PDB file of C-alpha atoms and ligand atoms in Angstrom:
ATOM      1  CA  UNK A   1      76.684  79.760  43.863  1.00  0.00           C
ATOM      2  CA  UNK A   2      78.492  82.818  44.906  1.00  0.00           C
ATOM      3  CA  UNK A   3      80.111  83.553  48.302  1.00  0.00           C
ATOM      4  CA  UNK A   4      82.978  86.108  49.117  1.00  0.00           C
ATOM      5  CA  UNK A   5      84.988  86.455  52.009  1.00  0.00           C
ATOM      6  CA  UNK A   6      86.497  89.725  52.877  1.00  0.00           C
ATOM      7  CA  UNK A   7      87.174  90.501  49.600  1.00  0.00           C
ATOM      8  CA  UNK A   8      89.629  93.689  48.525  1.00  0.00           C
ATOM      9  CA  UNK A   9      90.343  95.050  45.479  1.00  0.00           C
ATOM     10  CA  UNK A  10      93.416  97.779  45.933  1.00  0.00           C
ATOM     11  CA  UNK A  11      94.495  99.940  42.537  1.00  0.00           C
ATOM     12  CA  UNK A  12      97.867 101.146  42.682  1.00  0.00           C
ATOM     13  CA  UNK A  13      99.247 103.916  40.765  1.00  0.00           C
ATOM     14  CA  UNK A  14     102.670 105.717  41.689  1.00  0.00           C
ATOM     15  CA  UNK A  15     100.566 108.222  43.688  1.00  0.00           C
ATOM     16  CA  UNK A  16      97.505 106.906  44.838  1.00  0.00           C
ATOM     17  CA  UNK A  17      96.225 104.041  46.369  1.00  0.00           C
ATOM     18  CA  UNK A  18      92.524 103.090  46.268  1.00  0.00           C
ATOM     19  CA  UNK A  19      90.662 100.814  47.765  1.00  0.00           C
ATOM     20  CA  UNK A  20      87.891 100.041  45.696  1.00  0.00           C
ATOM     21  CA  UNK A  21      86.390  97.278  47.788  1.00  0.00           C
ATOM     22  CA  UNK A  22      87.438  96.515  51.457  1.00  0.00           C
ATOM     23  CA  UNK A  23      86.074  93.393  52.954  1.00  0.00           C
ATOM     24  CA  UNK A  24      82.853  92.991  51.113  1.00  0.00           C
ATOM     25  CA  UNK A  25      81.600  89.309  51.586  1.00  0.00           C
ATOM     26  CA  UNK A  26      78.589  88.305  50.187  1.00  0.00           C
ATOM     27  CA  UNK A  27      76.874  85.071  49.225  1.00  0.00           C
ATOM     28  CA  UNK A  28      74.156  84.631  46.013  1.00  0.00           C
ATOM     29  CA  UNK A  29      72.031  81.708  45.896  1.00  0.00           C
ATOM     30  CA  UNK A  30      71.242  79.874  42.953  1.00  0.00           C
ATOM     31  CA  UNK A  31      68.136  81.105  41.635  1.00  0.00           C
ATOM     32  CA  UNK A  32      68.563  84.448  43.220  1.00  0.00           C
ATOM     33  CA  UNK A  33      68.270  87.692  41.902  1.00  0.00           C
ATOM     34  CA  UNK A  34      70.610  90.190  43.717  1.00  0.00           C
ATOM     35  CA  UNK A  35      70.553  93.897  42.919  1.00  0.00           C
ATOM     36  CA  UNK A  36      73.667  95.314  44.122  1.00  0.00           C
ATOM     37  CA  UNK A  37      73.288  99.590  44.614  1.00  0.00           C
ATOM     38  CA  UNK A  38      75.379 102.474  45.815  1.00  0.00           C
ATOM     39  CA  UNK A  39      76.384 106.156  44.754  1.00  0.00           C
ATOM     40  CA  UNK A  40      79.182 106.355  42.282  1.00  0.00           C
ATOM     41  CA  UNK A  41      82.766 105.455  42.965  1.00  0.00           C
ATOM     42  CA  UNK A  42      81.872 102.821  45.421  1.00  0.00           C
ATOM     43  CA  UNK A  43      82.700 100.059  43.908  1.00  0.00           C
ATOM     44  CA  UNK A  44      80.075  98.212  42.633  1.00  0.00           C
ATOM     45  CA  UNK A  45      81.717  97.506  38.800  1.00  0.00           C
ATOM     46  CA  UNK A  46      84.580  96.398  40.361  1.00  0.00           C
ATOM     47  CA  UNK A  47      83.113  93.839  42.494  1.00  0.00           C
ATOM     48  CA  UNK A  48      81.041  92.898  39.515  1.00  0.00           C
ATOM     49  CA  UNK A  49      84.231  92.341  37.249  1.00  0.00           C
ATOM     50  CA  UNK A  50      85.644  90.194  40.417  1.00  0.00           C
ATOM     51  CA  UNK A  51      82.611  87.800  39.968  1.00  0.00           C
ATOM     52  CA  UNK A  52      82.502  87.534  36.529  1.00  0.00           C
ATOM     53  CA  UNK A  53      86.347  86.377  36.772  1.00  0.00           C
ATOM     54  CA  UNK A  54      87.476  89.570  34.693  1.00  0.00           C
ATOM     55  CA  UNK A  55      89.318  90.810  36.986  1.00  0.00           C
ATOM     56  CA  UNK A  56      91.084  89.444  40.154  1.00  0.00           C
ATOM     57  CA  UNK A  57      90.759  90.786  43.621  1.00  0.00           C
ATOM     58  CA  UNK A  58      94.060  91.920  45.643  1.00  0.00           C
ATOM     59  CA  UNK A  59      93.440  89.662  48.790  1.00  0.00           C
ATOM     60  CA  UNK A  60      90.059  87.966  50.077  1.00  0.00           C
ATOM     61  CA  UNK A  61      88.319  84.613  48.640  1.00  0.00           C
ATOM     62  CA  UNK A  62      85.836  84.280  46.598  1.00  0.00           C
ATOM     63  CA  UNK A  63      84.017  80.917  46.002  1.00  0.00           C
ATOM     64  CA  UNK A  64      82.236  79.804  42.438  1.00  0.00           C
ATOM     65  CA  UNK A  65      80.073  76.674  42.710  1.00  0.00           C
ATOM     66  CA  UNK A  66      81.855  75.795  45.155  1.00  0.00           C
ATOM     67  CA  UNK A  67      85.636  76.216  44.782  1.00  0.00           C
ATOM     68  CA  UNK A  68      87.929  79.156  45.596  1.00  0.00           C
ATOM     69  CA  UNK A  69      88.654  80.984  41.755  1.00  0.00           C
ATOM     70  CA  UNK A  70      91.806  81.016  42.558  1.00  0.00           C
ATOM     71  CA  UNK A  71      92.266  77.260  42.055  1.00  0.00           C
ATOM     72  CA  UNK A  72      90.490  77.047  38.795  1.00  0.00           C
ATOM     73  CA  UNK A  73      93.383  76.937  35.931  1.00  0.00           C
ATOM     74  CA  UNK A  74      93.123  79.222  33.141  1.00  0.00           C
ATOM     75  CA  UNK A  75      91.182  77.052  30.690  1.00  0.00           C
ATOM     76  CA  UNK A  76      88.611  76.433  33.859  1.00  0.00           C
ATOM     77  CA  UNK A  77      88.158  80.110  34.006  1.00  0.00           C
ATOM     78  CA  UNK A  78      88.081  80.486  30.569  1.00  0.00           C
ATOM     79  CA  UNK A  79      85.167  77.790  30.234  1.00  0.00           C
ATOM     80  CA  UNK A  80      83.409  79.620  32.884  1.00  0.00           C
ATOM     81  CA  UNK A  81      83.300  82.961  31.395  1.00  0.00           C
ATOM     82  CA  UNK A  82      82.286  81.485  28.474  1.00  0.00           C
ATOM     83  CA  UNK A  83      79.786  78.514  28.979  1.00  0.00           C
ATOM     84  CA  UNK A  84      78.608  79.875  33.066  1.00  0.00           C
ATOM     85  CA  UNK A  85      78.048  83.462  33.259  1.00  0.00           C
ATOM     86  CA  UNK A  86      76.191  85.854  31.408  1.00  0.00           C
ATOM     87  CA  UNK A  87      77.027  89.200  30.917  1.00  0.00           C
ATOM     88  CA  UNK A  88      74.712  92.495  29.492  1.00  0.00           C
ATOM     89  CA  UNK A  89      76.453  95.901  29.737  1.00  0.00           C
ATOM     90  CA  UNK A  90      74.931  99.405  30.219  1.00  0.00           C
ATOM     91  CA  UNK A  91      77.010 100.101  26.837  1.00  0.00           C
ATOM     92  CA  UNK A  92      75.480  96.887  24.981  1.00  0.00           C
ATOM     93  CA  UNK A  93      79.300  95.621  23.753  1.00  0.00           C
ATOM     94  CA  UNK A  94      78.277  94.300  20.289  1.00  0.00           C
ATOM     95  CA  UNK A  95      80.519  93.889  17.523  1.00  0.00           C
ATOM     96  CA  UNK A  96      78.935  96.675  14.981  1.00  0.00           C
ATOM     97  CA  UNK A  97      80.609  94.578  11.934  1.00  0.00           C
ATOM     98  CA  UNK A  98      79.077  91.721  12.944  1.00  0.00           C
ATOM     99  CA  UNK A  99      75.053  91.360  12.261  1.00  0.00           C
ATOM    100  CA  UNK A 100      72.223  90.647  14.972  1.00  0.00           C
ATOM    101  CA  UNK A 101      72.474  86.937  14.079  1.00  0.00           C
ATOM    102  CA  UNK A 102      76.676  86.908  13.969  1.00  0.00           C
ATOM    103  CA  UNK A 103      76.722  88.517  17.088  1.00  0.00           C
ATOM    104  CA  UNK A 104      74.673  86.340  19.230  1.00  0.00           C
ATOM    105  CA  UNK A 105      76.142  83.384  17.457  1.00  0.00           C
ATOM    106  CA  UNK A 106      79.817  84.480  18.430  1.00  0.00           C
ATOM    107  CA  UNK A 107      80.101  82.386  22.289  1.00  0.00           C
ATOM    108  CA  UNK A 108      79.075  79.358  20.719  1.00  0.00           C
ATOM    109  CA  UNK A 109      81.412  79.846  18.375  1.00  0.00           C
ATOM    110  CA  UNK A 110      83.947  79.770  20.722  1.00  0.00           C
ATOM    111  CA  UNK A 111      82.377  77.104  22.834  1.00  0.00           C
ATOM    112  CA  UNK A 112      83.199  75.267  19.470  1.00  0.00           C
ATOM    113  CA  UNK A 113      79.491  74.278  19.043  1.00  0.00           C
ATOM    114  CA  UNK A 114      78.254  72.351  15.957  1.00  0.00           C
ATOM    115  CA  UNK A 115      77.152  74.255  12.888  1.00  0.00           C
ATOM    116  CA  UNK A 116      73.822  73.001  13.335  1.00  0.00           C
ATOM    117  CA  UNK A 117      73.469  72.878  17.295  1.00  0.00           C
ATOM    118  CA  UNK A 118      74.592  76.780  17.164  1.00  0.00           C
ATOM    119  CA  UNK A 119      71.509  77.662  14.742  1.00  0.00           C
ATOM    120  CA  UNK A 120      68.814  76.255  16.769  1.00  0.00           C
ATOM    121  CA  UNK A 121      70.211  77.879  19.513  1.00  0.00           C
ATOM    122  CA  UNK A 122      70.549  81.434  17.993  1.00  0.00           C
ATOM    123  CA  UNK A 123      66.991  81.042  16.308  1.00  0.00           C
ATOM    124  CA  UNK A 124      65.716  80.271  19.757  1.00  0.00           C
ATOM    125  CA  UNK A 125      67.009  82.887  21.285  1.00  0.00           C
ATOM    126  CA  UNK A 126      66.480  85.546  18.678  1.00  0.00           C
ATOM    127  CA  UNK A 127      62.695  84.178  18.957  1.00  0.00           C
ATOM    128  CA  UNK A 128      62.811  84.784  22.850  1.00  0.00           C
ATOM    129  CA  UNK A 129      63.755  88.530  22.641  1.00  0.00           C
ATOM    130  CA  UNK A 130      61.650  88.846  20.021  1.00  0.00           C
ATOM    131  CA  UNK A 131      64.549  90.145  17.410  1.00  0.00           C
ATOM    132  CA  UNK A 132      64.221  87.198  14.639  1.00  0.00           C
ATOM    133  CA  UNK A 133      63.269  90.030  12.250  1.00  0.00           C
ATOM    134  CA  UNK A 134      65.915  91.851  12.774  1.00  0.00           C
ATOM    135  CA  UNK A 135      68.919  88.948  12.082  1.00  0.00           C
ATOM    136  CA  UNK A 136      70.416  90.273   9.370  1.00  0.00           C
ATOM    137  CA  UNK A 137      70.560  94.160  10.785  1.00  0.00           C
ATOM    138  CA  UNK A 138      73.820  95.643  12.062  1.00  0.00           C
ATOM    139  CA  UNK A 139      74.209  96.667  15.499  1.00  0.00           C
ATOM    140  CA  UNK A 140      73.938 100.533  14.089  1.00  0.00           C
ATOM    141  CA  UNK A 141      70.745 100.141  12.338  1.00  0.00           C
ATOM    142  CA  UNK A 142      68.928  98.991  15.877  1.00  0.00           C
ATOM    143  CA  UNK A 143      67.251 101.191  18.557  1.00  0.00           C
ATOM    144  CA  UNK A 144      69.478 100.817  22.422  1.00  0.00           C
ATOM    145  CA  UNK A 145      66.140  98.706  23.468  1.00  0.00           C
ATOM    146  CA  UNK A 146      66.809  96.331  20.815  1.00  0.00           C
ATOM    147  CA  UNK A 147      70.605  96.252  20.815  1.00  0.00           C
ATOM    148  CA  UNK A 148      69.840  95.099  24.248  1.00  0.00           C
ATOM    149  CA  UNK A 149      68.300  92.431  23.730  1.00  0.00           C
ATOM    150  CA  UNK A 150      70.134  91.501  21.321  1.00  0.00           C
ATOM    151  CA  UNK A 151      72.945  91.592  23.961  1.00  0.00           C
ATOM    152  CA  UNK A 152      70.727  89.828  26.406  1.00  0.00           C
ATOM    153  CA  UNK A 153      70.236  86.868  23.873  1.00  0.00           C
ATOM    154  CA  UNK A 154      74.130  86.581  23.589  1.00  0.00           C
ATOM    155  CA  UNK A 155      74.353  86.654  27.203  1.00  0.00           C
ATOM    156  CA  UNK A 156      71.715  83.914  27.323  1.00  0.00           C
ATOM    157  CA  UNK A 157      72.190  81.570  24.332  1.00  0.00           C
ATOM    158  CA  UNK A 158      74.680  79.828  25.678  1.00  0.00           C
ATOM    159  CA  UNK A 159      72.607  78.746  28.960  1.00  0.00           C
ATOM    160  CA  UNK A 160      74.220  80.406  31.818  1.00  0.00           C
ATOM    161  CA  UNK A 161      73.673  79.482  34.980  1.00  0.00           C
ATOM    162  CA  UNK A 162      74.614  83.047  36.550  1.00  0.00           C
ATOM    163  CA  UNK A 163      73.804  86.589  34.660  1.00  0.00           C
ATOM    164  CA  UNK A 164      75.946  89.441  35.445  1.00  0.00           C
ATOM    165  CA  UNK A 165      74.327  92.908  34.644  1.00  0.00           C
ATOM    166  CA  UNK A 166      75.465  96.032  35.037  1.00  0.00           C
ATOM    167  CA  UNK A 167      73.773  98.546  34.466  1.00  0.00           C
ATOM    168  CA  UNK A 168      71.599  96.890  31.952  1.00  0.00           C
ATOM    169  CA  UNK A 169      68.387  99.872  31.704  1.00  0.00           C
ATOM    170  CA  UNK A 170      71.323 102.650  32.318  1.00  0.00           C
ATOM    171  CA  UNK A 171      70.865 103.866  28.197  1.00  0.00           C
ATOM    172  CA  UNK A 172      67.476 102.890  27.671  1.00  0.00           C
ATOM    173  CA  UNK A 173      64.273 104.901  28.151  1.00  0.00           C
ATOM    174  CA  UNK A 174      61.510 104.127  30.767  1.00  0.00           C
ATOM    175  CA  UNK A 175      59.389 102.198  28.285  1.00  0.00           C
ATOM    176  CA  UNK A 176      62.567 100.178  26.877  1.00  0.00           C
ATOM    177  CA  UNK A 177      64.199  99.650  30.034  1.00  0.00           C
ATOM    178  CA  UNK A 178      60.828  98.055  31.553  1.00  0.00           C
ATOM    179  CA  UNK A 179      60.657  95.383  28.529  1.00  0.00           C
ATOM    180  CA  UNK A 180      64.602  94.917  29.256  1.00  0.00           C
ATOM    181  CA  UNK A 181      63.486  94.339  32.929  1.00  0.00           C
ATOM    182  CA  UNK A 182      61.049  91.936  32.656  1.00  0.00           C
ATOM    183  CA  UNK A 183      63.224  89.631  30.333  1.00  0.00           C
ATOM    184  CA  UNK A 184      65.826  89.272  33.012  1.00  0.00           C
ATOM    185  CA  UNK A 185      63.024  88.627  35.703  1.00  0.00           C
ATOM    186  CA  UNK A 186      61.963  86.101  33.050  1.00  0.00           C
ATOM    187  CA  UNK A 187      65.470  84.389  33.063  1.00  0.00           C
ATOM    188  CA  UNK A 188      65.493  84.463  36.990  1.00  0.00           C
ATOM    189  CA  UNK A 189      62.052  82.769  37.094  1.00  0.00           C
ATOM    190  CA  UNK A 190      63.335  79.839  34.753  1.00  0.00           C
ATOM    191  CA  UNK A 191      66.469  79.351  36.900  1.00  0.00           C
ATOM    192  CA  UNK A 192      68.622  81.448  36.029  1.00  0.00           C
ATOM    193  CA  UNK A 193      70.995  83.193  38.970  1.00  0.00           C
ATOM    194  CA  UNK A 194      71.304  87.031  38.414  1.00  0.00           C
ATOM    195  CA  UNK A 195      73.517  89.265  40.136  1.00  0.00           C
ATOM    196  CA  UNK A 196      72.961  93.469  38.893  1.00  0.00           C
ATOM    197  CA  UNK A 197      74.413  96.926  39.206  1.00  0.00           C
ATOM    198  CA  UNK A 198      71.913  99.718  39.282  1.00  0.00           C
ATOM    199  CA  UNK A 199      71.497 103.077  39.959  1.00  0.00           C
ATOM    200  CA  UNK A 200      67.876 102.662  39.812  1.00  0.00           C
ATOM    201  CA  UNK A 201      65.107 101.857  42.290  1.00  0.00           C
ATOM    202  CA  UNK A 202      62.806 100.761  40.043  1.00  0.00           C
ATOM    203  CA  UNK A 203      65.205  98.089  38.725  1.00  0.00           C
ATOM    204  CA  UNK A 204      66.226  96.860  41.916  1.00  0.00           C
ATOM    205  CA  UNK A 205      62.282  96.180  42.555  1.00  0.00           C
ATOM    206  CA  UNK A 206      62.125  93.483  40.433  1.00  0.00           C
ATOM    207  CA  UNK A 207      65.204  91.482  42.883  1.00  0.00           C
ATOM    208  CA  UNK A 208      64.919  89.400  45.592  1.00  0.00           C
ATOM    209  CA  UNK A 209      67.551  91.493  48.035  1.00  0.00           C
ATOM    210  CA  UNK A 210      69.391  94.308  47.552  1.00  0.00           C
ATOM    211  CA  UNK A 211      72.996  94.828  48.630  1.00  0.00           C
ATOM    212  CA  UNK A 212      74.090  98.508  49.424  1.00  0.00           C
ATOM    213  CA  UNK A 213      77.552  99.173  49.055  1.00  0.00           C
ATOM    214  CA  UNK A 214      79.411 102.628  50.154  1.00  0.00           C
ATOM    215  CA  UNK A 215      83.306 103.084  50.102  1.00  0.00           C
ATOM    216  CA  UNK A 216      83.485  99.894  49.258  1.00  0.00           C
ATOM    217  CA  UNK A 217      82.088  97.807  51.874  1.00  0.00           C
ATOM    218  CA  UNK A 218      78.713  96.651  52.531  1.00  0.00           C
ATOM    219  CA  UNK A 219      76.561  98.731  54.376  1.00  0.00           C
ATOM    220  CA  UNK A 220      73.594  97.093  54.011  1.00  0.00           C
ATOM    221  CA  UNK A 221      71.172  94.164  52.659  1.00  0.00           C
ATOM    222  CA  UNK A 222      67.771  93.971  52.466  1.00  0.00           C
ATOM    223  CA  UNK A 223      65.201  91.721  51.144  1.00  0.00           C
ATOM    224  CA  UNK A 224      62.845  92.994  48.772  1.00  0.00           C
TER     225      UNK A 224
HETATM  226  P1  ADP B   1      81.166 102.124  40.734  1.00  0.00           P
HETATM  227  O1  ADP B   1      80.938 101.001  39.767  1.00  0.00           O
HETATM  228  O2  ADP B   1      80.441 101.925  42.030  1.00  0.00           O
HETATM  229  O3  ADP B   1      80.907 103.472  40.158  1.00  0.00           O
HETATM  230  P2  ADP B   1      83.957 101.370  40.456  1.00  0.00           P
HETATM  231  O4  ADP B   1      83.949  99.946  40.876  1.00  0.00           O
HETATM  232  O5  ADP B   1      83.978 101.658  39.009  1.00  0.00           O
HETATM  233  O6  ADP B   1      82.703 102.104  41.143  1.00  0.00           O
HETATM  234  O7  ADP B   1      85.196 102.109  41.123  1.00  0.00           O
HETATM  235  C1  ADP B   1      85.518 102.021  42.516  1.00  0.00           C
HETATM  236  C2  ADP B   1      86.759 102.849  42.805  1.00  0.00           C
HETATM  237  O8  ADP B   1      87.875 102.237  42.185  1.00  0.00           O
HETATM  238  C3  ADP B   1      86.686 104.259  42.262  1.00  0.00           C
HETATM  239  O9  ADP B   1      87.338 105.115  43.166  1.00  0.00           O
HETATM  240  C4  ADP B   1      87.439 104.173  40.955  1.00  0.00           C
HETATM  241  O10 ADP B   1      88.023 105.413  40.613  1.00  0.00           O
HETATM  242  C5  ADP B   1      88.496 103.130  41.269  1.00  0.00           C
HETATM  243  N1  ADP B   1      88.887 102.357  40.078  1.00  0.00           N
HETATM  244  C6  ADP B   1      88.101 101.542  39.342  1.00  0.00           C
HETATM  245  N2  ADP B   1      88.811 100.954  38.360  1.00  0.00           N
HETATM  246  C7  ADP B   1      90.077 101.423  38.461  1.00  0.00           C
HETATM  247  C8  ADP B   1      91.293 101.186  37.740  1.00  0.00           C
HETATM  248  N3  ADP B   1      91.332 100.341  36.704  1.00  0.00           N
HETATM  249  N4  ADP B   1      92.413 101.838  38.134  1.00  0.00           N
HETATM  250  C9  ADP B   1      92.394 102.686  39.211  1.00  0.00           C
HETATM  251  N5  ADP B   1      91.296 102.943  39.937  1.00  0.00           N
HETATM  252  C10 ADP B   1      90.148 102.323  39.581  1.00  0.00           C
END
């Protein structure tokens, strides 16, 4: 599903220049869950915004189903971010003027999904994460655990094939952050490809293999 080849991400300023990644290739099954860890600084975002076609790398390749990103137009990569992958931030990202309901409806919205196709879809979603109760709350009136999942159920209700998490436990408590957990190890066992950033341990117990990045590059791997 995923498969980089000496990837590099350089950010220029006038002064400095960093290398944020520096040959980091990598390849995610489909169906895998991949934790990706490493101190601060190393890169791991950045990689993560590379594979989630949000940002582009300086020189390397990088290969989604199949085909170097680079070839995909545009509209391909917009139809990828939209309808493929997945995301759940550490920060949530919901729209706090838009209600629980609104804001998981919003992709399919753009997806330009029937009226009535986009309804069952955010009903069964809301019904997965266990937030139907709370459709018509704002973003505000919810604790982080459920703003997450309300963020995981946007992430999910258009069917992704690939999940991109960073961070996802990073502002919850222990309790909250277990719950958030075991809904994306739900998502993996029903298919679904994940690929995470974490600080934490715990979290990257519930992935397959682990990638360790430092300074950018891949130090390690290991299978959990
Ligand atoms: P991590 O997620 O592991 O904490 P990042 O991927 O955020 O690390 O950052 C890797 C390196 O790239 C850091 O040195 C960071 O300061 C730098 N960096 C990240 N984004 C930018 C940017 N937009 N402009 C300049 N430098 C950046």
């Amino acid at each position: 599903m995923i498969k980089t080849i000496n990837l590099q991400k350089i950010f220029k300023t006038e002064e400095v220049e960093t290398w944020a990644l520096n040959n980091v290739s990598i390849e995610v099954k489909q169906g895998e869950f991949v934790a990706i860890m490493g101190p601060s600084g190393c890169g791991k975002s950045t990689l993560l915004n590379i594979l989630g076609l949000l940002d582009n790398p300086t020189g390397g390749e990088y290969y989604l189903n199949g085909m170097e990103v680079s070839k995909y137009t545009e509209s391909q990569r917009t139809n990828l971010r939209k309808g493929v992958i997945g995301f759940v931030f550490q920060s949530f990202n919901l729209i706090d003027e838009l209600n629980v309901y609104e804001n998981i409806e919003l992709p399919l919205l753009y997806m330009g999904i029937s009226a009535s196709e986009r309804k069952k879809r955010v009903e069964t979603a809301m019904e997965r994460m266990a937030i139907t109760h709370r459709s018509k709350h704002f973003p505000q009136q919810l604790s982080g655990g459920q703003q997450q999942r309300v963020a995981i159920a946007r992430a999910v209700v258009a069917n992704p094939k690939l999940i991109l998490a960073d961070e996802p436990t990073g502002n919850l408590d222990s309790k909250n952050g277990k719950e958030v957990m075991g809904l994306l190890s739900e998502l993996n066992r029903e298919g679904t490809t994940i690929v995470m950033v974490t600080h934490s341990q715990h979290d990257a117990g519930y992935a397959d293999r682990v990638i360790n990045l430092f300074d950018g590059q891949v130090v390690t791997e290991v299978s959990m």
